[in-house]
XYZ file of C-alpha atoms in Angstrom:
722
model
C -18.495 -62.926 30.130
C -15.250 -64.093 31.758
C -13.041 -63.724 28.752
C -9.787 -64.723 30.390
C -11.239 -68.070 31.392
C -12.831 -68.854 28.047
C -10.446 -67.268 25.547
C -11.138 -69.908 22.951
C -14.818 -68.981 22.861
C -14.265 -65.238 22.341
C -15.411 -65.090 18.692
C -18.792 -66.583 19.586
C -19.634 -63.490 21.657
C -20.342 -61.433 18.594
C -21.222 -63.840 15.802
C -24.549 -62.041 15.426
C -23.058 -58.541 15.039
C -23.453 -58.611 11.267
C -26.910 -59.828 10.204
C -25.922 -59.954 6.514
C -26.184 -63.376 4.890
C -22.459 -63.288 4.126
C -20.370 -65.161 6.684
C -19.202 -62.937 9.534
C -15.447 -63.394 9.483
C -14.982 -61.099 12.477
C -16.533 -63.925 14.491
C -13.232 -65.773 14.166
C -11.015 -62.869 15.253
C -9.439 -63.001 18.695
C -7.590 -59.665 19.136
C -5.992 -60.984 22.347
C -3.720 -63.381 20.445
C -0.271 -61.895 20.964
C -1.298 -59.701 23.893
C 0.945 -61.785 26.138
C 4.526 -62.967 25.689
C 6.400 -60.639 23.348
C 3.593 -60.154 20.800
C 3.036 -56.464 21.675
C -0.247 -56.291 19.739
C -2.679 -53.386 19.995
C -5.819 -54.150 21.997
C -8.739 -51.786 21.493
C -11.140 -50.417 18.889
C -10.187 -49.425 15.345
C -11.190 -49.837 11.723
C -8.907 -51.207 8.977
C -5.948 -48.876 8.360
C -7.625 -46.195 10.500
C -5.880 -43.206 12.056
C -7.494 -43.950 15.433
C -6.569 -46.927 17.579
C -8.600 -46.338 20.732
C -7.796 -48.547 23.681
C -6.387 -48.822 27.197
C -2.931 -47.620 28.164
C -1.218 -49.133 31.208
C 1.041 -47.550 33.793
C 3.845 -49.888 32.794
C 6.207 -48.476 30.155
C 8.694 -51.322 29.779
C 9.412 -53.277 26.589
C 6.486 -55.681 26.696
C 4.098 -52.719 27.001
C 5.088 -51.147 23.662
C 1.424 -51.315 22.617
C 0.222 -50.039 26.007
C -1.359 -53.387 26.922
C -0.102 -56.715 28.238
C -1.668 -59.678 29.987
C 0.749 -59.453 32.911
C -0.626 -56.206 34.359
C -4.116 -54.674 34.162
C -3.640 -51.041 35.224
C -5.275 -48.338 33.079
C -4.193 -44.672 33.104
C -6.817 -43.947 30.458
C -7.916 -44.713 26.928
C -5.605 -43.294 24.256
C -6.443 -42.605 20.621
C -3.186 -43.734 19.014
C -1.284 -46.969 19.593
C 1.344 -49.066 17.873
C 0.855 -52.779 17.250
C 3.589 -55.351 17.587
C 6.551 -52.971 17.616
C 9.781 -53.302 19.582
C 9.783 -49.628 20.598
C 6.962 -47.706 22.238
C 5.518 -44.333 21.257
C 2.182 -42.567 20.596
C -0.667 -43.173 23.121
C -1.900 -39.662 22.371
C -4.941 -37.831 23.817
C -5.697 -40.094 26.755
C -9.157 -39.940 28.359
C -9.928 -41.290 31.835
C -13.366 -41.359 33.482
C -13.174 -40.703 37.230
C -15.243 -39.929 40.291
C -14.047 -37.801 43.167
C -10.779 -35.970 43.508
C -7.700 -37.619 41.982
C -3.965 -37.071 41.657
C -3.200 -35.861 38.133
C -0.255 -38.125 37.351
C 0.523 -41.457 35.713
C 1.071 -43.031 39.115
C 2.712 -46.257 40.236
C 1.164 -49.719 40.419
C 2.540 -50.260 43.918
C 0.891 -47.020 45.130
C -2.892 -47.031 44.476
C -3.431 -43.328 45.209
C -0.445 -42.066 43.249
C -2.362 -41.145 40.101
C -5.801 -41.240 38.522
C -5.285 -44.812 37.295
C -7.479 -47.805 38.000
C -7.155 -51.539 37.707
C -9.272 -53.053 34.930
C -11.469 -56.056 35.615
C -10.296 -58.190 32.732
C -12.612 -61.032 33.721
C -15.352 -58.786 32.297
C -13.339 -57.480 29.346
C -14.824 -57.725 25.838
C -12.514 -57.333 22.855
C -13.594 -57.678 19.244
C -12.933 -55.888 15.954
C -14.124 -52.304 16.297
C -15.192 -52.571 19.940
C -13.558 -52.658 23.387
C -15.104 -52.709 26.857
C -13.803 -53.159 30.395
C -14.926 -52.159 33.929
C -12.648 -49.828 35.901
C -12.558 -51.251 39.426
C -11.519 -48.100 41.290
C -14.417 -45.988 40.052
C -17.092 -48.566 39.351
C -17.277 -47.301 35.771
C -17.863 -49.445 32.699
C -15.830 -48.184 29.730
C -16.871 -48.915 26.133
C -15.426 -47.621 22.901
C -15.627 -47.941 19.150
C -14.194 -45.933 16.267
C -14.355 -44.588 12.751
C -11.213 -43.902 10.726
C -10.450 -40.582 12.463
C -12.836 -40.479 15.446
C -13.044 -42.425 18.678
C -16.455 -42.831 20.294
C -16.544 -43.440 24.065
C -19.413 -44.565 26.276
C -18.940 -44.634 30.059
C -21.531 -45.988 32.487
C -21.109 -44.114 35.780
C -22.303 -44.727 39.328
C -24.232 -41.976 41.118
C -21.780 -39.176 41.836
C -21.708 -35.430 42.334
C -18.009 -35.501 41.377
C -17.953 -37.401 38.101
C -15.603 -36.270 35.344
C -13.760 -37.088 32.188
C -10.078 -36.228 32.471
C -7.954 -35.527 29.405
C -4.278 -36.399 29.861
C -1.805 -34.888 27.378
C 1.263 -35.481 29.534
C 1.558 -39.227 29.274
C 2.316 -40.988 26.047
C 3.915 -44.402 25.812
C 7.294 -45.711 26.855
C 9.914 -43.439 25.270
C 7.480 -40.629 24.467
C 7.569 -37.214 26.205
C 5.232 -34.247 25.776
C 6.956 -31.054 24.631
C 3.969 -28.698 24.250
C 0.270 -29.089 24.954
C -2.824 -26.949 24.703
C -6.467 -27.413 25.724
C -9.419 -25.083 25.973
C -13.183 -25.420 26.286
C -15.573 -24.244 23.604
C -18.857 -23.729 25.394
C -19.905 -26.470 27.803
C -19.698 -29.507 25.556
C -16.521 -29.222 23.488
C -12.765 -29.269 24.155
C -10.097 -28.587 21.546
C -6.353 -28.923 21.806
C -3.119 -30.428 20.636
C -0.208 -32.490 21.874
C 3.353 -32.173 20.597
C 5.811 -34.794 21.739
C 9.240 -36.297 21.176
C 10.405 -39.855 21.503
C 10.863 -42.460 18.822
C 9.183 -39.860 16.591
C 11.251 -36.750 17.235
C 8.479 -34.244 16.473
C 5.016 -35.765 16.634
C 1.924 -33.526 16.463
C -1.650 -34.565 17.180
C -4.610 -32.164 17.181
C -8.015 -33.031 18.567
C -11.605 -31.919 18.991
C -13.700 -33.621 21.680
C -17.455 -33.289 21.943
C -19.587 -34.320 24.945
C -23.174 -35.476 24.616
C -23.737 -34.474 28.249
C -22.671 -30.868 28.902
C -20.027 -30.451 31.601
C -20.591 -28.186 34.605
C -16.983 -27.040 34.839
C -13.727 -27.183 32.913
C -10.403 -26.947 34.772
C -6.779 -27.286 33.693
C -4.876 -29.509 36.117
C -1.586 -31.190 36.896
C 1.926 -30.719 35.581
C 2.120 -27.660 33.305
C -1.673 -27.813 32.848
C -1.286 -30.966 30.746
C -4.524 -32.374 32.188
C -8.031 -31.006 32.058
C -11.064 -32.070 34.044
C -14.574 -31.752 32.628
C -16.891 -32.344 35.600
C -20.596 -33.169 35.959
C -23.007 -35.021 38.214
C -24.274 -38.483 37.284
C -27.128 -40.732 38.321
C -26.668 -44.445 38.962
C -26.116 -46.242 35.650
C -26.023 -43.046 33.598
C -24.252 -43.305 30.266
C -21.926 -40.454 29.350
C -20.776 -40.324 25.747
C -17.778 -38.583 24.220
C -16.375 -38.446 20.711
C -12.806 -37.421 19.961
C -11.546 -36.658 16.459
C -7.834 -36.383 15.722
C -5.705 -34.868 12.973
C -1.976 -34.677 12.213
C -2.529 -31.223 10.699
C -4.771 -28.927 12.743
C -7.690 -28.500 15.106
C -9.777 -27.558 12.076
C -8.811 -30.858 10.483
C -10.024 -32.709 13.562
C -13.211 -30.636 13.567
C -13.855 -31.602 9.953
C -13.367 -35.281 10.791
C -15.872 -35.005 13.632
C -18.466 -33.360 11.417
C -17.900 -35.663 8.452
C -17.408 -39.079 10.034
C -19.444 -38.952 13.227
C -22.129 -36.231 13.388
C -24.464 -38.347 15.558
C -24.355 -40.384 18.772
C -25.548 -43.863 17.774
C -22.947 -46.031 19.489
C -24.370 -49.337 18.271
C -24.484 -48.113 14.667
C -20.850 -46.994 14.785
C -19.748 -50.296 16.312
C -21.785 -52.200 13.724
C -20.213 -50.176 10.910
C -16.770 -50.977 12.302
C -17.644 -54.679 12.233
C -18.859 -54.327 8.650
C -15.640 -52.552 7.667
C -13.550 -55.313 9.205
C -15.710 -58.034 7.695
C -15.347 -56.496 4.254
C -11.560 -56.582 4.520
C -11.360 -60.008 6.161
C -13.556 -61.495 3.447
C -10.900 -60.714 0.849
C -9.675 -64.218 1.682
C -12.426 -66.740 2.415
C -11.099 -70.023 3.682
C -12.561 -73.411 4.514
C -10.968 -75.145 7.449
C -11.410 -75.992 11.088
C -12.674 -73.341 13.503
C -9.230 -73.242 15.090
C -7.577 -72.629 11.727
C -10.065 -69.859 11.008
C -9.454 -68.192 14.364
C -5.710 -68.078 13.840
C -6.027 -67.141 10.153
C -8.582 -64.343 10.514
C -6.873 -62.944 13.595
C -3.724 -62.794 11.493
C -5.693 -60.977 8.776
C -6.995 -58.545 11.408
C -3.539 -57.833 12.791
C -2.137 -57.377 9.285
C -4.644 -54.615 8.497
C -4.266 -52.358 11.534
C -1.344 -50.595 9.847
C -0.189 -48.609 7.944
C -2.519 -45.994 9.423
C -4.328 -43.196 7.621
C -2.377 -39.937 7.894
C -4.411 -37.379 5.957
C -7.479 -35.367 6.875
C -10.916 -35.665 5.294
C -10.066 -32.797 2.920
C -6.737 -34.378 1.894
C -4.457 -32.224 4.050
C -1.483 -34.048 5.557
C 1.786 -33.286 7.314
C 4.734 -34.006 5.025
C 8.003 -35.601 6.043
C 9.513 -32.078 6.027
C 6.971 -30.832 8.565
C 5.045 -28.714 6.080
C 1.359 -29.113 5.239
C 0.319 -30.442 1.829
C -2.833 -31.676 0.156
C -3.388 -34.885 -1.780
C -6.356 -36.351 -3.622
C -5.241 -39.872 -2.673
C -4.934 -40.757 1.024
C -1.598 -40.665 2.824
C -0.465 -43.198 5.431
C 2.008 -43.554 8.272
C 3.633 -46.208 10.493
C 5.697 -48.033 7.880
C 7.635 -50.753 9.697
C 9.423 -51.634 6.490
C 12.347 -53.788 7.682
C 9.676 -56.156 8.913
C 6.870 -55.783 6.422
C 8.726 -55.768 3.080
C 9.105 -59.532 3.474
C 5.468 -60.713 3.538
C 3.044 -58.024 4.694
C 3.491 -55.691 1.724
C 3.540 -58.567 -0.821
C 0.277 -59.813 0.710
C -1.227 -56.368 0.141
C -0.272 -56.524 -3.551
C -2.415 -59.650 -3.867
C -5.550 -58.803 -1.884
C -5.267 -55.004 -1.550
C -3.652 -53.784 -4.800
C -5.319 -50.358 -4.549
C -4.067 -49.911 -0.981
C -0.627 -51.190 -2.017
C -0.537 -48.454 -4.649
C -1.578 -45.834 -2.099
C 1.142 -47.007 0.291
C 3.804 -46.693 -2.408
C 2.478 -43.283 -3.477
C 2.894 -42.187 0.155
C 6.418 -43.598 0.294
C 7.445 -41.790 -2.900
C 5.978 -38.578 -1.477
C 8.038 -39.103 1.681
C 11.118 -39.415 -0.526
C 10.231 -36.110 -2.179
C 10.079 -34.416 1.215
C 13.002 -35.990 3.092
C 15.362 -36.997 0.283
C 15.047 -40.782 0.425
C 12.462 -43.511 0.842
C 11.245 -44.237 4.369
C 12.993 -46.712 6.641
C 10.579 -46.663 9.608
C 8.218 -43.703 9.274
C 6.181 -42.741 12.333
C 3.570 -39.949 12.262
C 5.506 -37.810 9.770
C 8.909 -38.573 11.290
C 11.745 -40.694 9.950
C 13.125 -42.803 12.763
C 15.759 -44.597 10.604
C 15.047 -47.604 12.779
C 16.573 -50.891 11.618
C 19.076 -51.637 8.889
C 19.247 -51.394 5.112
C 16.897 -49.636 2.711
C 13.657 -51.591 3.290
C 11.554 -49.064 1.397
C 13.223 -50.023 -1.879
C 11.920 -53.630 -2.022
C 8.350 -52.430 -1.386
C 8.439 -49.834 -4.150
C 10.277 -52.153 -6.538
C 7.818 -54.979 -5.838
C 4.894 -52.746 -6.788
C 6.655 -51.716 -10.004
C 7.430 -55.317 -10.982
C 3.828 -56.369 -10.336
C 2.349 -53.448 -12.246
C 0.475 -52.101 -9.243
C -1.485 -48.955 -10.132
C -1.939 -45.719 -8.208
C 1.544 -44.197 -8.481
C 3.987 -42.978 -11.120
C 6.333 -45.902 -11.837
C 9.064 -43.767 -13.407
C 9.054 -41.349 -10.498
C 9.065 -44.268 -8.081
C 12.133 -45.749 -9.758
C 13.892 -42.407 -9.491
C 13.110 -42.493 -5.765
C 14.751 -45.934 -5.613
C 17.897 -44.655 -7.343
C 17.984 -41.552 -5.179
C 17.675 -43.600 -1.999
C 20.379 -46.090 -2.998
C 22.788 -43.210 -3.734
C 22.411 -41.316 -0.443
C 25.815 -41.486 1.310
C 24.622 -42.240 4.835
C 23.818 -45.132 7.174
C 26.851 -47.082 5.932
C 26.236 -46.571 2.243
C 29.079 -44.066 2.106
C 31.468 -46.925 2.955
C 29.697 -49.297 0.613
C 30.143 -46.852 -2.244
C 33.847 -46.518 -1.384
C 34.801 -50.128 -0.641
C 32.051 -52.115 -2.360
C 30.962 -53.363 1.082
C 30.696 -51.973 4.620
C 33.855 -52.638 6.678
C 33.123 -53.921 10.160
C 35.754 -51.699 11.795
C 34.114 -48.563 10.398
C 30.416 -49.217 10.997
C 28.376 -51.162 13.570
C 26.057 -53.909 12.275
C 28.018 -53.850 9.034
C 27.005 -57.332 7.852
C 23.310 -56.734 8.505
C 23.291 -53.307 6.861
C 25.201 -54.450 3.806
C 23.239 -57.649 3.248
C 19.963 -55.750 3.499
C 21.298 -53.177 1.046
C 22.154 -56.060 -1.289
C 18.571 -57.311 -1.085
C 17.328 -53.803 -1.881
C 19.722 -53.637 -4.837
C 18.385 -56.912 -6.218
C 14.844 -55.576 -5.894
C 15.911 -52.365 -7.655
C 17.450 -54.470 -10.440
C 14.155 -56.294 -10.927
C 12.303 -52.986 -11.123
C 14.841 -51.671 -13.636
C 14.372 -54.777 -15.754
C 10.596 -54.368 -15.663
C 10.974 -50.779 -16.866
C 13.493 -51.679 -19.583
C 16.408 -49.858 -17.937
C 19.292 -52.126 -18.888
C 22.132 -50.020 -17.478
C 20.401 -49.672 -14.111
C 19.630 -53.386 -14.129
C 23.318 -54.258 -14.570
C 24.438 -51.734 -11.948
C 22.039 -52.881 -9.245
C 22.614 -56.566 -10.021
C 26.343 -56.112 -9.501
C 25.750 -54.223 -6.240
C 23.431 -56.983 -5.012
C 26.420 -59.356 -4.894
C 28.228 -57.406 -2.174
C 27.189 -60.052 0.356
C 29.803 -62.358 -1.178
C 32.546 -60.336 0.525
C 31.362 -61.555 3.917
C 31.188 -65.243 3.069
C 33.884 -67.327 4.732
C 34.142 -70.469 2.602
C 36.263 -72.220 5.210
C 33.800 -71.727 8.073
C 30.604 -71.600 5.991
C 29.306 -68.410 7.628
C 29.021 -64.738 6.757
C 31.344 -62.682 8.930
C 32.397 -59.103 9.434
C 35.218 -57.955 7.158
C 37.414 -54.946 7.901
C 38.613 -52.296 5.452
C 41.703 -54.386 4.657
C 39.624 -57.412 3.680
C 40.347 -59.464 6.821
C 37.628 -61.344 8.699
C 36.855 -60.133 12.200
C 38.453 -62.179 14.955
C 37.604 -63.817 17.265
C 34.532 -65.414 15.727
C 31.680 -67.254 17.449
C 28.620 -67.944 15.245
C 26.425 -68.279 18.363
C 27.351 -64.834 19.680
C 25.015 -61.845 19.538
C 24.974 -58.510 21.334
C 21.841 -56.445 20.799
C 22.463 -53.737 18.159
C 26.193 -53.689 18.998
C 27.943 -56.237 16.765
C 28.214 -57.075 13.055
C 24.640 -58.331 12.819
C 21.255 -56.916 13.802
C 19.089 -58.811 16.267
C 20.740 -62.031 15.178
C 24.002 -63.905 14.781
C 26.069 -65.532 12.042
C 23.805 -68.586 11.929
C 20.764 -66.576 10.893
C 22.484 -63.976 8.722
C 24.331 -66.598 6.715
C 20.984 -67.252 5.002
C 19.977 -63.662 4.324
C 20.467 -64.106 0.573
C 16.923 -64.629 -0.753
C 17.694 -62.792 -3.982
C 20.594 -64.866 -5.343
C 20.157 -68.493 -4.376
C 22.044 -69.820 -7.409
C 24.945 -67.515 -6.710
C 24.916 -68.609 -3.113
C 24.984 -72.270 -4.062
C 28.111 -71.435 -6.019
C 29.701 -69.966 -2.891
C 29.293 -73.331 -1.161
C 30.621 -75.193 -4.159
C 27.563 -77.349 -4.830
C 23.857 -77.625 -4.179
C 24.479 -80.609 -1.897
C 26.979 -78.674 0.226
C 24.621 -75.695 0.480
C 21.723 -77.915 1.551
C 23.880 -79.737 4.105
C 24.848 -76.394 5.629
C 21.222 -75.302 5.687
C 20.279 -78.574 7.386
C 22.767 -77.776 10.143
C 20.909 -74.552 10.948
C 18.000 -76.590 12.293
C 20.211 -79.126 14.083
C 22.451 -76.697 15.946
C 21.840 -76.035 19.660
C 19.428 -73.164 20.298
C 21.944 -71.396 22.516
C 22.673 -67.692 21.974
C 25.874 -66.432 23.598
C 26.560 -62.844 24.640
C 23.853 -60.278 25.353
C 21.254 -61.119 22.699
C 18.129 -59.284 21.704
C 14.896 -60.800 23.055
C 13.722 -60.686 19.424
C 15.818 -63.796 18.720
C 12.978 -66.167 19.564
C 10.876 -68.954 18.105
C 13.935 -71.156 17.847
C 14.304 -74.383 15.883
C 18.004 -75.006 16.228
C 19.442 -71.618 15.260
C 16.491 -70.732 13.021
C 14.610 -67.909 14.781
C 11.078 -67.486 13.469
C 10.336 -64.800 16.051
C 12.429 -62.305 14.079
C 12.222 -61.287 10.460
C 15.670 -62.171 9.022
C 14.678 -65.833 9.320
C 11.256 -65.590 7.692
C 12.253 -66.654 4.188
C 14.693 -69.389 5.184
C 12.320 -72.375 5.231
C 11.451 -71.766 1.585
C 15.080 -71.956 0.458
C 14.705 -75.741 0.379
C 12.039 -75.491 -2.321
C 14.334 -73.180 -4.251
C 17.046 -75.852 -4.008
C 14.819 -78.724 -5.195
C 13.979 -80.209 -1.794
C 10.402 -78.976 -1.214
C 9.636 -81.731 1.276
C 11.949 -80.076 3.803
C 10.171 -76.754 3.331
C 6.833 -78.514 3.813
C 7.885 -80.231 7.022
C 9.342 -77.124 8.633
C 6.577 -74.760 7.497
C 3.990 -77.098 8.996
C 5.984 -77.291 12.230
C 6.182 -73.495 12.562
C 2.484 -72.986 11.786
C 1.494 -75.680 14.283
C 3.767 -74.665 17.153
C 4.351 -70.926 16.843
C 0.858 -69.665 15.973
C -1.773 -70.436 18.588
C -5.151 -69.162 19.743
C -3.684 -67.927 23.007
C -2.464 -64.766 24.701
C 1.101 -65.895 24.019
C 0.161 -67.083 20.543
C 3.016 -65.463 18.603
C 6.677 -66.410 18.845
C 7.887 -62.810 18.564
C 6.756 -59.225 18.062
C 3.838 -58.907 15.646
C 5.782 -56.090 13.943
C 2.866 -54.231 12.363
C 1.518 -57.285 10.584
C 4.612 -59.141 9.354
C 4.390 -62.086 11.753
C 0.746 -62.547 10.800
C 1.359 -62.086 7.074
C 3.928 -64.889 7.139
C 1.237 -67.177 8.512
C -1.408 -66.057 6.004
C 0.856 -66.629 3.021
C 2.196 -69.925 4.353
C -1.271 -71.216 5.224
C -2.286 -70.552 1.614
C 0.731 -72.559 0.491
C 3.332 -70.127 -0.855
C 5.686 -67.273 0.029
C 7.500 -64.494 -1.834
C 11.124 -65.310 -1.074
C 12.829 -62.926 -3.510
C 11.819 -59.307 -2.801
C 10.333 -57.853 -6.001
C 10.772 -61.238 -7.635
C 7.172 -61.335 -8.793
C 6.672 -64.974 -7.806
C 5.778 -67.095 -4.791
C 7.507 -70.382 -3.895
C 5.394 -73.294 -2.715
C 5.442 -74.733 0.792
C 2.594 -76.699 2.349
C -0.949 -75.260 2.455
C -3.039 -75.976 5.540
C -6.412 -74.602 4.426
C -8.835 -76.869 2.556
C -9.967 -74.121 0.219
C -9.356 -70.393 -0.138
C -11.065 -67.803 -2.296
C -8.976 -64.666 -2.744
C -10.382 -61.403 -4.029
C -7.767 -60.233 -6.528
C -7.483 -57.577 -9.188
C -8.932 -59.854 -11.872
C -11.774 -61.242 -9.762
C -11.399 -64.443 -7.734
C -8.430 -66.746 -7.306
C -9.343 -70.142 -5.855
C -6.894 -72.394 -4.027
C -8.185 -75.914 -3.498
C -6.238 -78.641 -1.725
C -7.007 -82.335 -2.137
C -6.250 -85.035 0.460
C -4.899 -82.449 2.895
C -4.324 -83.580 6.484
C -1.823 -83.458 9.327
C -0.106 -86.463 7.718
C -0.434 -85.394 4.089
C 1.872 -82.392 4.253
C 3.727 -82.853 0.954
C 2.623 -81.479 -2.395
C 2.129 -84.315 -4.897
C 0.876 -82.352 -7.898
C -0.383 -78.916 -8.861
C -2.785 -77.770 -11.534
C -3.359 -74.172 -12.566
C -6.701 -73.649 -14.295
C -6.941 -77.384 -14.912
C -3.514 -77.770 -16.509
C -0.436 -79.344 -14.874
C 1.723 -76.686 -13.205
C 5.282 -77.987 -13.354
C 7.036 -75.177 -11.501
C 8.085 -74.824 -7.839
C 6.558 -71.349 -7.771
C 3.592 -69.392 -9.093
C 3.829 -65.997 -10.747
C 2.069 -63.018 -9.195
C 0.425 -62.326 -12.549
C -1.228 -65.751 -12.503
C -2.800 -64.991 -9.131
C -3.744 -61.388 -9.918
C -5.756 -62.226 -13.024
C -7.850 -64.812 -11.178
C -8.253 -68.516 -11.730
C -7.964 -71.780 -9.849
C -5.005 -73.535 -8.262
C -5.529 -77.189 -7.356
C -2.949 -78.750 -5.043
C -2.971 -82.491 -4.369
C -1.313 -83.508 -1.105
C 0.366 -86.732 -0.015
C 2.231 -88.239 2.920
C 5.144 -89.114 0.631
C 7.874 -86.523 -0.045
C 7.898 -85.671 -3.742
C 8.839 -83.189 -6.442
C 6.018 -82.211 -8.766
C 8.147 -80.387 -11.339
């Protein structure tokens, strides 16, 4: 099947994988969306929220290979058991396995030098990618590679040519991009098992992965190879077309933990059954939202669902053991998770989970509170037990507060609120200046505007959680702190700007200027950050003097030239004027119009973004996927609403594109039905909730969670329905 040439037909390859009468939603998933451009998505085999992401890793370690895979280059150094998806920094790619024949050089190698390592080019014209399964031929060795996975175990199947020098090589030296091995260990147990571990440093400063690998075909010899014995070669002879199978279990805790995963999750060797179970697992999760629409809509929608449920990843063993944020080993009855890209995902991904995955949402928050117990504050960007402190603000607070406000179960709400207060009080990452001055002065701290405005959003979320818990004093405190953004607002220029410790605006000022991670903003400029006030729209209107003046300024965002001066981040992408959908600080902006009584402008722009920046193509995303956030924005917007205010407990309406959606929610089913919907009829004319007129520009989370029916009538005439 020449996948590259018929990308649009990919889902049809496996429509028959699930024989159940229920619709097979995996048939609409195209995992290669976002594998080109700057999407950085993971390509390989996994199950929803699984610890294992088993797929190819390329030689290339530059920015667009943060997931180990990109359409621009098809080299393979092996198949690794951990990958990131959609991130802007690379790490992981642990326990890499490469099938080979003959003698090889035990090194990563260089693309321009074919004999420089054990790598091979992949024949991507024969590549097959679908949920829970990956396959590609390796040109150099004439070997067909296939793989599938359970939550903690990767199952490999390699079809070899005839060879007296066939082998599977384990590579513990090479991780991904900024990752470097610090200590490795491998040894054979008999002639069909290898155990070991890999410690590394990079984005995660102290990452530890333990593994147990079992061969169905016994190996004739086991040899440590290469730099500091970081490779091992398990050799055997093969006949033409012989299948050699391998299963590799991993653990963040111990070799015994990996051994337990192998015994518990994958005792047998039935490749087809494991792949079929992976499809069933994905189908079960994808079916939490069942939509009616065109095939193209379904492909984009269900691929977005797929990408949104790769992470966070499971981070505890079968017996509940896990590595805490302090490096010690603990045990928990409820599962623990890792890879929390919170600056991205607090905006739409985590709110989406509270609707369709409330149990998981509770488990995520329980993990985050546990991380706070171990490291002293809530996570910022947690990666395999390590706090990276990547990105600005306190993005863990909105996620925890949102779960409190919505009454999500599975964690102690009082303890969670204490974690919020503890995190907000920690005098680091600019908060020490904020506590002293009431804002972060630009001459004392880099990215001061971005840090402070994100802290203000977190404070507003904390205030909402305090209100939900009846904590009046905390509510007043956090509400006051959430107004710190007002310090940066220049009424004369109509932008937020850096302010020094003496209260003076930074000069010179150019709203189009941006230098990556080295100015007053973060991956953006004054145009975008001027609208990072989702939590206090009425207060912001007051800053402009009137609703009309605020709207006029917002209009100018989309009319300004799309030029970025300076040395900008590549994340500033997906431009409409100075609106940048390819990066998260812009994701709420389109919905501000609905909040300011002009929903027709939200509708028009939301439809434009969905139509032009989400496509069934390799370069089908306008920016990094960011562990599900880019996809979650689409899912929520396609359904017709978006949570603008973090922990606000409500979703503001936009313009739904699906004909009908059935959501599995805590109370049963929530139906969204649109009438007279079309490419021309993009404006909401009227809304009914459970048959009664709904005269509000938003819907409460509680109304969705308890189940019911939302009927939205569409029109080609701009209108207000409230």
